[in-house]
Amino acid sequence: MALRVTVRLGMPEASADIVPQELAALIESGDRESAVAFLRVLDSSDELLAVSRLSDETRAKLLAMLEAEEAASLLQVLPEPQVIDAVERLDPQVAAEIVSELPSAEQADVLGELDETGAHAIIELLDQEDAADVRRLVEYEDDVAGGLMVTEFLAYDQHASVAHVITDLGENAEKYSDYDIQYTYVTDRLGALVGVLRLRDLLLSPRSRELRAIMIREPISVPDAMHLEDLARFFDDNRFFGAPVVDEQARLVGVVQRTAVEEALAEGSDDTFRRSQGIVGGEELRTMPLLLRSRRRLSWLSVNILLNIIAASVIALHQDTLEAVIALAVFLPIISDMSGCSGNQAVAVSMRELTLGVIKPTELLRTLYKEVTLGFINGAVLGGLIGLVALVWQGNAYLGLVVGGALMLNTIVAVCIGGSVPLLLKRLKVDPALAAGPILTTITDMCGFFIVLTFASMMLERLV
């Protein structure tokens, strides 16, 4: 018991592995009551830490031990790879009971990641309404309103009376308590959205009045195909907590929450960052199998080392020049790094424009023109600065001209490559976030080394 009290108040770092071990021992012993009681003593952060460090098999056993509602709450905070693995290991009946307790959007997310056979087995065990919602939601892409919306909302026919709605709310209070309700929506007989109803107006209106008489007409809605970036702009322009989602026939199909859009944007940024750093194959956690993690990282690192060897070979070809003017060795990494930074800025802008849809992968010439003009200005400024440093340090104006000119030219090359490579990769259906970095690094290194060493070879007599 003393250990549990310590955990609740905040585990010391040394005990971070003790709690998962104790929890795992309780689960493996089959002592359900003790395992559940142990979990309930932990605060939310320690609970997540303990459960995430369990083995995949033990984590699945824990979910099977818990009540469906408790297991669903746990799934909502675990990393997605662990959620998918755990659901795959569960008996379909148990998995269906747990999945049915998740919000509709998360049901679709989980089942959409399972293999077709496993997903079908679980869907068949859901009640008809949940199964229909999931089948519809999994057809949407993850980054559109339909893929982000929830189907738990309140909607009534425009001819329904106030009394009917109030009675329905009272009779289904327990069911509706899990809904995130801000408004009640009003539809016509075909299910098309025609109005929105504030609960205040509902409660203060005569019971015999029809909803169409008190609803707010022509409410703002979003199409189910609206892209994530457009949804973000929509919520920037409209201070709503959520918005109704309609299909091509203007039928109300769900509600997309502001928080869902914000979370999707954050996840997208994290995913892009991981891929740009060479984490191949999606999310990586240190609880994943060692060989899987190693293989995913090496698939990027092994290619990168070959590209760097190619870049380094340029130095070997100019070894005599480098030996004669040893000061050049100080400036080579500076030129390489500064050009790489300029190129990465261009990559970031191209990636952003592609995401927003404000540029097409075919607009290569326009991109090159924009980057050449910018690269010339920035390259001249940066080259002047580094040339001045070389002049002051070595007292040799020709050394300053060599390194300054090399940096200017390589900056132009870097921004052109950085701006155009994502467009080319997009046209080839290759992930720009994953491949643009190594290509840019190799080319800017090779060009930077080649330009500075070639310039130095041409002016060797004035540098020695």
Short mmCIF file of C-alpha atoms in Angstrom, two decimals:
data_model
loop_
_atom_site.label_atom_id
_atom_site.label_comp_id
_atom_site.label_asym_id
_atom_site.label_seq_id
_atom_site.Cartn_x
_atom_site.Cartn_y
_atom_site.Cartn_z
CA MET A 1 0.00 0.00 0.00
CA ALA A 2 2.89 2.38 0.71
CA LEU A 3 4.07 1.98 -2.86
CA ARG A 4 0.64 2.96 -4.17
CA VAL A 5 0.49 6.08 -2.05
CA THR A 6 3.93 7.07 -3.33
CA VAL A 7 2.80 6.55 -6.90
CA ARG A 8 -0.28 8.71 -6.43
CA LEU A 9 1.77 11.58 -5.10
CA GLY A 10 4.24 11.30 -7.98
CA MET A 11 6.68 8.49 -8.69
CA PRO A 12 10.38 9.14 -8.35
CA GLU A 13 12.17 8.43 -11.61
CA ALA A 14 13.86 5.32 -10.23
CA SER A 15 10.47 3.69 -9.60
CA ALA A 16 9.14 4.34 -13.11
CA ASP A 17 9.77 0.71 -14.09
CA ILE A 18 8.59 -0.76 -10.79
CA VAL A 19 4.97 0.24 -11.23
CA PRO A 20 4.55 -1.40 -14.68
CA GLN A 21 6.23 -4.52 -13.32
CA GLU A 22 3.87 -4.71 -10.36
CA LEU A 23 0.86 -4.07 -12.56
CA ALA A 24 2.02 -6.74 -15.01
CA ALA A 25 2.41 -9.25 -12.16
CA LEU A 26 -1.18 -8.62 -11.02
CA ILE A 27 -2.49 -9.01 -14.57
CA GLU A 28 -0.56 -12.21 -15.24
CA SER A 29 -1.81 -13.68 -11.95
CA GLY A 30 -5.38 -13.17 -13.13
CA ASP A 31 -6.22 -11.09 -10.06
CA ARG A 32 -8.69 -8.77 -11.74
CA GLU A 33 -9.84 -6.92 -8.62
CA SER A 34 -6.30 -6.12 -7.50
CA ALA A 35 -5.23 -5.04 -10.98
CA VAL A 36 -8.23 -2.72 -11.34
CA ALA A 37 -7.74 -1.33 -7.84
CA PHE A 38 -4.05 -0.75 -8.58
CA LEU A 39 -4.91 1.23 -11.71
CA ARG A 40 -7.47 3.37 -9.93
CA VAL A 41 -4.89 4.51 -7.38
CA LEU A 42 -2.61 5.89 -10.10
CA ASP A 43 -3.09 9.40 -11.41
CA SER A 44 -3.71 9.76 -15.15
CA SER A 45 -0.07 10.35 -16.16
CA ASP A 46 1.24 7.42 -14.10
CA GLU A 47 -1.55 5.19 -15.39
CA LEU A 48 -0.60 6.00 -18.98
CA LEU A 49 3.08 5.39 -18.25
CA ALA A 50 2.40 2.04 -16.56
CA VAL A 51 0.02 0.68 -19.21
CA SER A 52 2.13 1.86 -22.15
CA ARG A 53 5.16 -0.04 -20.78
CA LEU A 54 3.35 -3.35 -20.52
CA SER A 55 4.07 -5.98 -23.13
CA ASP A 56 1.58 -6.12 -25.99
CA GLU A 57 0.09 -9.37 -24.74
CA THR A 58 -0.21 -8.18 -21.13
CA ARG A 59 -1.82 -4.90 -22.23
CA ALA A 60 -4.47 -6.85 -24.15
CA LYS A 61 -5.14 -9.02 -21.07
CA LEU A 62 -5.64 -5.89 -18.98
CA LEU A 63 -8.19 -4.47 -21.43
CA ALA A 64 -10.09 -7.76 -21.33
CA MET A 65 -10.16 -7.57 -17.51
CA LEU A 66 -11.65 -4.08 -17.37
CA GLU A 67 -15.24 -3.07 -17.83
CA ALA A 68 -15.88 -2.04 -21.43
CA GLU A 69 -16.31 1.62 -20.51
CA GLU A 70 -13.06 1.67 -18.49
CA ALA A 71 -11.17 -0.10 -21.27
CA ALA A 72 -12.48 2.40 -23.83
CA SER A 73 -11.34 5.32 -21.67
CA LEU A 74 -7.88 3.76 -21.51
CA LEU A 75 -7.74 3.28 -25.27
CA GLN A 76 -8.46 6.96 -25.78
CA VAL A 77 -5.18 8.00 -24.10
CA LEU A 78 -2.84 5.26 -25.37
CA PRO A 79 -0.67 5.81 -28.48
CA GLU A 80 -2.36 4.57 -31.65
CA PRO A 81 0.08 1.70 -32.42
CA GLN A 82 -0.55 0.23 -28.96
CA VAL A 83 -4.31 0.64 -29.35
CA ILE A 84 -4.35 -1.17 -32.69
CA ASP A 85 -2.14 -3.99 -31.44
CA ALA A 86 -4.27 -4.47 -28.31
CA VAL A 87 -7.57 -4.55 -30.21
CA GLU A 88 -6.13 -7.06 -32.69
CA ARG A 89 -5.22 -9.40 -29.81
CA LEU A 90 -8.65 -9.25 -28.16
CA ASP A 91 -11.47 -11.70 -28.76
CA PRO A 92 -13.80 -10.05 -31.33
CA GLN A 93 -16.72 -10.05 -28.89
CA VAL A 94 -14.66 -8.33 -26.18
CA ALA A 95 -13.21 -5.90 -28.72
CA ALA A 96 -16.70 -5.05 -30.01
CA GLU A 97 -17.94 -4.28 -26.48
CA ILE A 98 -15.00 -1.94 -25.90
CA VAL A 99 -15.15 -0.27 -29.32
CA SER A 100 -18.88 0.39 -28.89
CA GLU A 101 -18.02 2.64 -25.92
CA LEU A 102 -15.72 4.85 -28.01
CA PRO A 103 -16.95 8.01 -29.76
CA SER A 104 -17.95 7.31 -33.37
CA ALA A 105 -14.93 9.08 -34.88
CA GLU A 106 -12.54 7.01 -32.76
CA GLN A 107 -14.42 3.82 -33.59
CA ALA A 108 -13.77 4.51 -37.25
CA ASP A 109 -10.11 5.41 -36.59
CA VAL A 110 -9.45 2.14 -34.75
CA LEU A 111 -11.34 -0.16 -37.09
CA GLY A 112 -9.92 1.60 -40.14
CA GLU A 113 -6.39 0.60 -39.05
CA LEU A 114 -7.21 -3.08 -38.50
CA ASP A 115 -6.88 -5.67 -41.22
CA GLU A 116 -10.08 -6.17 -43.19
CA THR A 117 -10.93 -9.54 -41.62
CA GLY A 118 -10.49 -8.33 -38.04
CA ALA A 119 -12.41 -5.11 -38.63
CA HIS A 120 -15.29 -6.97 -40.29
CA ALA A 121 -15.53 -9.43 -37.39
CA ILE A 122 -15.85 -6.59 -34.87
CA ILE A 123 -18.28 -4.53 -36.95
CA GLU A 124 -20.58 -7.53 -37.30
CA LEU A 125 -20.86 -7.67 -33.49
CA LEU A 126 -21.73 -3.97 -33.04
CA ASP A 127 -25.35 -2.92 -32.81
CA GLN A 128 -26.96 -1.87 -36.09
CA GLU A 129 -26.70 1.87 -35.50
CA ASP A 130 -23.03 1.81 -34.50
CA ALA A 131 -22.15 -0.57 -37.34
CA ALA A 132 -23.84 1.67 -39.90
CA ASP A 133 -22.04 4.75 -38.56
CA VAL A 134 -18.65 3.02 -38.65
CA ARG A 135 -19.13 1.71 -42.18
CA ARG A 136 -19.97 5.21 -43.33
CA LEU A 137 -17.15 6.92 -41.45
CA VAL A 138 -14.36 4.56 -42.57
CA GLU A 139 -15.10 5.53 -46.17
CA TYR A 140 -13.85 9.07 -45.50
CA GLU A 141 -10.21 10.13 -45.59
CA ASP A 142 -8.72 11.02 -42.20
CA ASP A 143 -8.08 14.66 -43.15
CA VAL A 144 -11.58 15.71 -44.25
CA ALA A 145 -14.60 16.80 -42.23
CA GLY A 146 -16.31 13.43 -42.71
CA GLY A 147 -13.30 11.61 -41.26
CA LEU A 148 -13.10 13.94 -38.25
CA MET A 149 -16.78 14.29 -37.40
CA VAL A 150 -18.78 12.46 -34.75
CA THR A 151 -22.24 11.07 -35.35
CA GLU A 152 -23.42 11.61 -31.77
CA PHE A 153 -25.63 14.66 -32.15
CA LEU A 154 -29.26 15.64 -31.61
CA ALA A 155 -31.47 16.32 -34.62
CA TYR A 156 -35.26 16.56 -34.88
CA ASP A 157 -37.73 17.08 -37.68
CA GLN A 158 -38.78 20.69 -38.20
CA HIS A 159 -42.43 19.78 -37.60
CA ALA A 160 -41.73 18.19 -34.21
CA SER A 161 -43.17 20.04 -31.23
CA VAL A 162 -41.22 21.50 -28.35
CA ALA A 163 -43.00 19.05 -26.04
CA HIS A 164 -41.84 16.09 -28.14
CA VAL A 165 -38.20 17.20 -27.97
CA ILE A 166 -38.25 17.87 -24.23
CA THR A 167 -39.85 14.48 -23.60
CA ASP A 168 -37.23 12.74 -25.74
CA LEU A 169 -34.42 14.52 -23.90
CA GLY A 170 -35.81 13.41 -20.56
CA GLU A 171 -36.36 9.79 -21.58
CA ASN A 172 -32.85 9.47 -23.09
CA ALA A 173 -30.93 11.62 -20.62
CA GLU A 174 -28.45 8.86 -19.77
CA LYS A 175 -27.69 8.13 -23.42
CA TYR A 176 -27.35 11.80 -24.37
CA SER A 177 -25.14 12.58 -21.38
CA ASP A 178 -22.15 11.26 -23.35
CA TYR A 179 -22.87 13.59 -26.27
CA ASP A 180 -20.99 16.88 -26.59
CA ILE A 181 -24.12 18.96 -27.10
CA GLN A 182 -23.96 22.67 -27.85
CA TYR A 183 -26.96 22.89 -30.17
CA THR A 184 -29.88 20.82 -31.37
CA TYR A 185 -30.19 20.58 -35.14
CA VAL A 186 -33.39 20.70 -37.17
CA THR A 187 -33.91 18.79 -40.43
CA ASP A 188 -36.59 18.34 -43.05
CA ARG A 189 -38.23 15.02 -43.89
CA LEU A 190 -35.28 14.07 -46.13
CA GLY A 191 -32.71 14.75 -43.41
CA ALA A 192 -31.43 18.00 -44.90
CA LEU A 193 -30.21 20.58 -42.38
CA VAL A 194 -32.65 23.51 -42.24
CA GLY A 195 -32.02 25.07 -38.84
CA VAL A 196 -30.30 25.06 -35.49
CA LEU A 197 -31.99 25.31 -32.11
CA ARG A 198 -30.56 26.81 -28.95
CA LEU A 199 -31.52 24.88 -25.84
CA ARG A 200 -32.52 28.14 -24.17
CA ASP A 201 -35.09 28.83 -26.91
CA LEU A 202 -36.34 25.26 -26.60
CA LEU A 203 -36.94 25.44 -22.85
CA LEU A 204 -38.60 28.87 -22.92
CA SER A 205 -40.99 28.24 -25.82
CA PRO A 206 -44.61 27.03 -25.60
CA ARG A 207 -44.76 23.23 -25.61
CA SER A 208 -47.11 23.10 -28.59
CA ARG A 209 -44.95 25.19 -30.90
CA GLU A 210 -43.15 23.48 -33.80
CA LEU A 211 -39.37 23.67 -34.04
CA ARG A 212 -39.46 25.46 -37.38
CA ALA A 213 -41.03 28.46 -35.62
CA ILE A 214 -38.20 28.91 -33.12
CA MET A 215 -35.15 27.59 -34.95
CA ILE A 216 -32.35 29.73 -36.39
CA ARG A 217 -32.66 29.32 -40.14
CA GLU A 218 -29.88 28.77 -42.68
CA PRO A 219 -27.21 27.72 -40.17
CA ILE A 220 -23.55 27.70 -41.18
CA SER A 221 -22.36 24.20 -42.04
CA VAL A 222 -19.34 22.53 -43.65
CA PRO A 223 -19.33 19.91 -46.44
CA ASP A 224 -18.19 16.42 -45.51
CA ALA A 225 -15.38 16.66 -48.10
CA MET A 226 -13.87 19.86 -46.64
CA HIS A 227 -10.13 19.40 -46.16
CA LEU A 228 -8.39 19.78 -42.79
CA GLU A 229 -6.62 23.00 -43.76
CA ASP A 230 -9.92 24.55 -44.87
CA LEU A 231 -11.55 23.42 -41.63
CA ALA A 232 -8.78 25.15 -39.68
CA ARG A 233 -9.46 28.39 -41.53
CA PHE A 234 -13.20 27.94 -40.98
CA PHE A 235 -12.75 27.72 -37.21
CA ASP A 236 -10.32 30.65 -37.28
CA ASP A 237 -13.02 32.75 -38.94
CA ASN A 238 -15.90 31.41 -36.83
CA ARG A 239 -15.65 31.12 -33.06
CA PHE A 240 -17.68 27.91 -32.93
CA PHE A 241 -17.01 24.91 -30.70
CA GLY A 242 -18.36 22.69 -33.46
CA ALA A 243 -20.08 22.83 -36.83
CA PRO A 244 -22.68 20.60 -38.52
CA VAL A 245 -21.39 18.51 -41.42
CA VAL A 246 -23.57 17.93 -44.49
CA ASP A 247 -23.21 15.66 -47.53
CA GLU A 248 -23.70 16.53 -51.20
CA GLN A 249 -27.49 16.43 -50.73
CA ALA A 250 -27.25 18.86 -47.78
CA ARG A 251 -28.24 16.06 -45.39
CA LEU A 252 -26.91 16.35 -41.86
CA VAL A 253 -24.39 13.54 -41.32
CA GLY A 254 -22.37 14.61 -38.28
CA VAL A 255 -20.71 17.33 -36.25
CA VAL A 256 -17.04 18.28 -36.43
CA GLN A 257 -15.57 19.72 -33.24
CA ARG A 258 -12.95 22.47 -33.11
CA THR A 259 -10.84 20.29 -30.79
CA ALA A 260 -10.86 17.44 -33.34
CA VAL A 261 -9.49 19.78 -36.00
CA GLU A 262 -6.79 21.13 -33.68
CA GLU A 263 -5.74 17.60 -32.68
CA ALA A 264 -5.60 16.48 -36.31
CA LEU A 265 -3.41 19.46 -37.22
CA ALA A 266 -1.05 18.68 -34.34
CA GLU A 267 -0.87 15.00 -35.31
CA GLY A 268 -0.16 15.95 -38.91
CA SER A 269 2.67 18.25 -37.85
CA ASP A 270 4.16 15.53 -35.63
CA ASP A 271 3.91 12.98 -38.44
CA THR A 272 5.57 15.31 -40.95
CA PHE A 273 8.37 16.07 -38.48
CA ARG A 274 9.01 12.36 -37.83
CA ARG A 275 9.16 11.59 -41.53
CA SER A 276 11.46 14.55 -42.18
CA GLN A 277 13.83 13.13 -39.56
CA GLY A 278 13.87 9.70 -41.21
CA ILE A 279 11.37 7.81 -39.03
CA VAL A 280 10.05 5.54 -41.78
CA GLY A 281 6.80 3.63 -41.52
CA GLY A 282 4.82 5.97 -39.28
CA GLU A 283 4.90 6.39 -35.52
CA GLU A 284 7.69 4.84 -33.48
CA LEU A 285 7.61 4.05 -29.77
CA ARG A 286 10.41 2.49 -27.77
CA THR A 287 8.01 -0.21 -26.62
CA MET A 288 7.95 -1.54 -30.20
CA PRO A 289 10.12 -4.55 -31.14
CA LEU A 290 13.80 -3.64 -31.30
CA LEU A 291 14.45 -5.14 -34.74
CA LEU A 292 11.43 -3.38 -36.23
CA ARG A 293 12.62 -0.02 -34.93
CA SER A 294 16.16 -0.69 -36.11
CA ARG A 295 15.02 -1.74 -39.59
CA ARG A 296 12.84 1.35 -40.02
CA ARG A 297 15.61 3.73 -39.03
CA LEU A 298 18.30 1.97 -41.07
CA SER A 299 16.20 2.09 -44.21
CA TRP A 300 16.73 5.86 -44.15
CA LEU A 301 20.17 6.07 -42.55
CA SER A 302 21.79 3.56 -44.92
CA VAL A 303 20.71 5.58 -47.94
CA ASN A 304 21.80 8.80 -46.26
CA ILE A 305 25.30 7.51 -45.55
CA LEU A 306 25.77 6.57 -49.20
CA LEU A 307 24.70 10.05 -50.28
CA ASN A 308 27.13 11.62 -47.80
CA ILE A 309 29.98 9.47 -49.12
CA ILE A 310 29.25 10.84 -52.59
CA ALA A 311 29.40 14.39 -51.21
CA ALA A 312 32.64 13.71 -49.34
CA SER A 313 34.25 12.33 -52.50
CA VAL A 314 34.35 15.88 -53.87
CA ILE A 315 36.79 16.81 -51.09
CA ALA A 316 39.01 13.85 -51.95
CA LEU A 317 39.28 15.07 -55.54
CA HIS A 318 40.61 18.43 -54.32
CA GLN A 319 42.84 17.11 -51.56
CA ASP A 320 45.92 18.97 -52.81
CA THR A 321 44.11 22.33 -52.80
CA LEU A 322 42.83 21.72 -49.29
CA GLU A 323 46.31 20.82 -48.04
CA ALA A 324 47.76 23.97 -49.59
CA VAL A 325 45.13 26.29 -48.12
CA ILE A 326 44.27 24.68 -44.80
CA ALA A 327 42.07 27.65 -43.82
CA LEU A 328 39.50 26.38 -46.32
CA ALA A 329 38.78 23.46 -43.97
CA VAL A 330 37.33 25.93 -41.47
CA PHE A 331 34.88 27.37 -44.01
CA LEU A 332 33.72 24.16 -45.70
CA PRO A 333 31.30 23.11 -42.91
CA ILE A 334 30.05 26.70 -42.58
CA ILE A 335 29.20 26.91 -46.28
CA SER A 336 27.59 23.49 -46.19
CA ASP A 337 25.53 24.22 -43.08
CA MET A 338 24.37 27.70 -44.10
CA SER A 339 23.35 26.49 -47.56
CA GLY A 340 21.51 23.57 -45.99
CA CYS A 341 19.60 25.93 -43.71
CA SER A 342 18.57 28.09 -46.68
CA GLY A 343 17.50 25.00 -48.60
CA ASN A 344 15.46 23.67 -45.68
CA GLN A 345 13.59 26.97 -45.51
CA ALA A 346 12.65 26.55 -49.18
CA VAL A 347 11.58 22.94 -48.53
CA ALA A 348 9.34 24.09 -45.68
CA VAL A 349 7.64 26.71 -47.84
CA SER A 350 7.03 24.26 -50.70
CA MET A 351 5.65 21.65 -48.30
CA ARG A 352 3.33 24.23 -46.78
CA GLU A 353 2.09 25.46 -50.15
CA LEU A 354 1.48 21.90 -51.34
CA THR A 355 -0.49 21.17 -48.17
CA LEU A 356 -2.59 24.30 -48.57
CA GLY A 357 -3.15 23.58 -52.26
CA VAL A 358 -1.91 27.03 -53.33
CA ILE A 359 0.72 25.53 -55.62
CA LYS A 360 0.65 22.59 -58.03
CA PRO A 361 3.48 20.06 -58.45
CA THR A 362 3.75 21.16 -62.09
CA GLU A 363 4.63 24.79 -61.23
CA LEU A 364 8.36 24.15 -61.22
CA LEU A 365 9.45 27.17 -63.27
CA ARG A 366 7.45 29.58 -61.12
CA THR A 367 9.02 28.12 -57.97
CA LEU A 368 12.54 28.32 -59.41
CA TYR A 369 12.07 31.96 -60.42
CA LYS A 370 10.83 32.91 -56.96
CA GLU A 371 13.68 31.08 -55.23
CA VAL A 372 16.48 32.31 -57.54
CA THR A 373 15.63 35.95 -56.85
CA LEU A 374 15.43 35.37 -53.10
CA GLY A 375 18.55 33.19 -53.12
CA PHE A 376 20.54 35.89 -54.92
CA ILE A 377 19.70 38.50 -52.26
CA ASN A 378 20.24 36.22 -49.26
CA GLY A 379 23.32 34.65 -50.82
CA ALA A 380 24.90 38.06 -51.44
CA VAL A 381 24.31 39.12 -47.84
CA LEU A 382 25.55 35.85 -46.31
CA GLY A 383 28.48 35.63 -48.72
CA GLY A 384 29.50 39.19 -47.88
CA LEU A 385 29.45 38.42 -44.17
CA ILE A 386 31.51 35.23 -44.42
CA GLY A 387 33.91 36.89 -46.89
CA LEU A 388 34.46 39.73 -44.42
CA VAL A 389 35.22 37.21 -41.67
CA ALA A 390 37.79 35.48 -43.90
CA LEU A 391 39.41 38.82 -44.77
CA VAL A 392 39.68 39.92 -41.14
CA TRP A 393 40.92 36.52 -39.96
CA GLN A 394 43.52 35.76 -42.64
CA GLY A 395 44.06 39.24 -44.11
CA ASN A 396 43.57 37.79 -47.58
CA ALA A 397 40.90 39.43 -49.74
CA TYR A 398 41.05 36.58 -52.26
CA LEU A 399 40.18 34.03 -49.55
CA GLY A 400 37.19 36.20 -48.66
CA LEU A 401 36.19 36.32 -52.33
CA VAL A 402 36.45 32.54 -52.66
CA VAL A 403 34.40 31.60 -49.60
CA GLY A 404 31.95 34.49 -49.98
CA GLY A 405 31.32 33.77 -53.66
CA ALA A 406 30.97 30.05 -52.98
CA LEU A 407 28.41 30.65 -50.24
CA MET A 408 26.41 33.01 -52.44
CA LEU A 409 26.26 30.57 -55.36
CA ASN A 410 25.55 27.59 -53.14
CA THR A 411 22.73 29.46 -51.42
CA ILE A 412 21.08 30.00 -54.80
CA VAL A 413 21.54 26.32 -55.62
CA ALA A 414 20.18 25.26 -52.22
CA VAL A 415 16.97 27.31 -52.36
CA CYS A 416 16.30 26.16 -55.93
CA ILE A 417 16.75 22.53 -54.95
CA GLY A 418 14.83 22.96 -51.71
CA GLY A 419 11.93 24.66 -53.44
CA SER A 420 11.66 22.28 -56.39
CA VAL A 421 12.44 18.83 -54.95
CA PRO A 422 9.16 18.55 -52.96
CA LEU A 423 7.22 19.37 -56.15
CA LEU A 424 9.11 16.78 -58.17
CA LEU A 425 8.70 14.12 -55.48
CA LYS A 426 4.98 14.90 -55.26
CA ARG A 427 4.64 14.35 -59.01
CA LEU A 428 6.45 11.02 -58.64
CA LYS A 429 4.13 10.08 -55.73
CA VAL A 430 7.08 9.90 -53.32
CA ASP A 431 6.67 11.32 -49.82
CA PRO A 432 8.34 14.78 -49.96
CA ALA A 433 8.78 14.97 -46.18
CA LEU A 434 10.81 11.77 -46.15
CA ALA A 435 13.00 12.17 -49.22
CA ALA A 436 13.53 15.94 -49.61
CA GLY A 437 15.98 16.18 -46.70
CA PRO A 438 18.59 13.63 -47.84
CA ILE A 439 18.45 14.85 -51.45
CA LEU A 440 18.88 18.47 -50.40
CA THR A 441 21.73 17.68 -47.99
CA THR A 442 23.66 15.66 -50.56
CA ILE A 443 23.33 18.19 -53.38
CA THR A 444 24.12 21.26 -51.27
CA ASP A 445 27.15 19.53 -49.73
CA MET A 446 28.45 18.39 -53.10
CA CYS A 447 27.89 21.77 -54.75
CA GLY A 448 29.28 23.71 -51.79
CA PHE A 449 32.46 21.64 -51.61
CA PHE A 450 32.85 21.68 -55.39
CA ILE A 451 32.36 25.43 -55.78
CA VAL A 452 34.65 26.53 -52.96
CA LEU A 453 37.43 24.07 -53.85
CA THR A 454 37.17 24.85 -57.57
CA PHE A 455 37.36 28.58 -56.89
CA ALA A 456 40.30 27.97 -54.58
CA SER A 457 42.11 25.85 -57.21
CA MET A 458 41.67 28.61 -59.79
CA MET A 459 43.12 31.23 -57.40
CA LEU A 460 45.59 29.00 -55.60
CA GLU A 461 48.60 31.21 -56.26
CA ARG A 462 46.93 34.18 -54.55
CA LEU A 463 45.75 32.13 -51.58
CA VAL A 464 49.03 30.48 -50.58
#
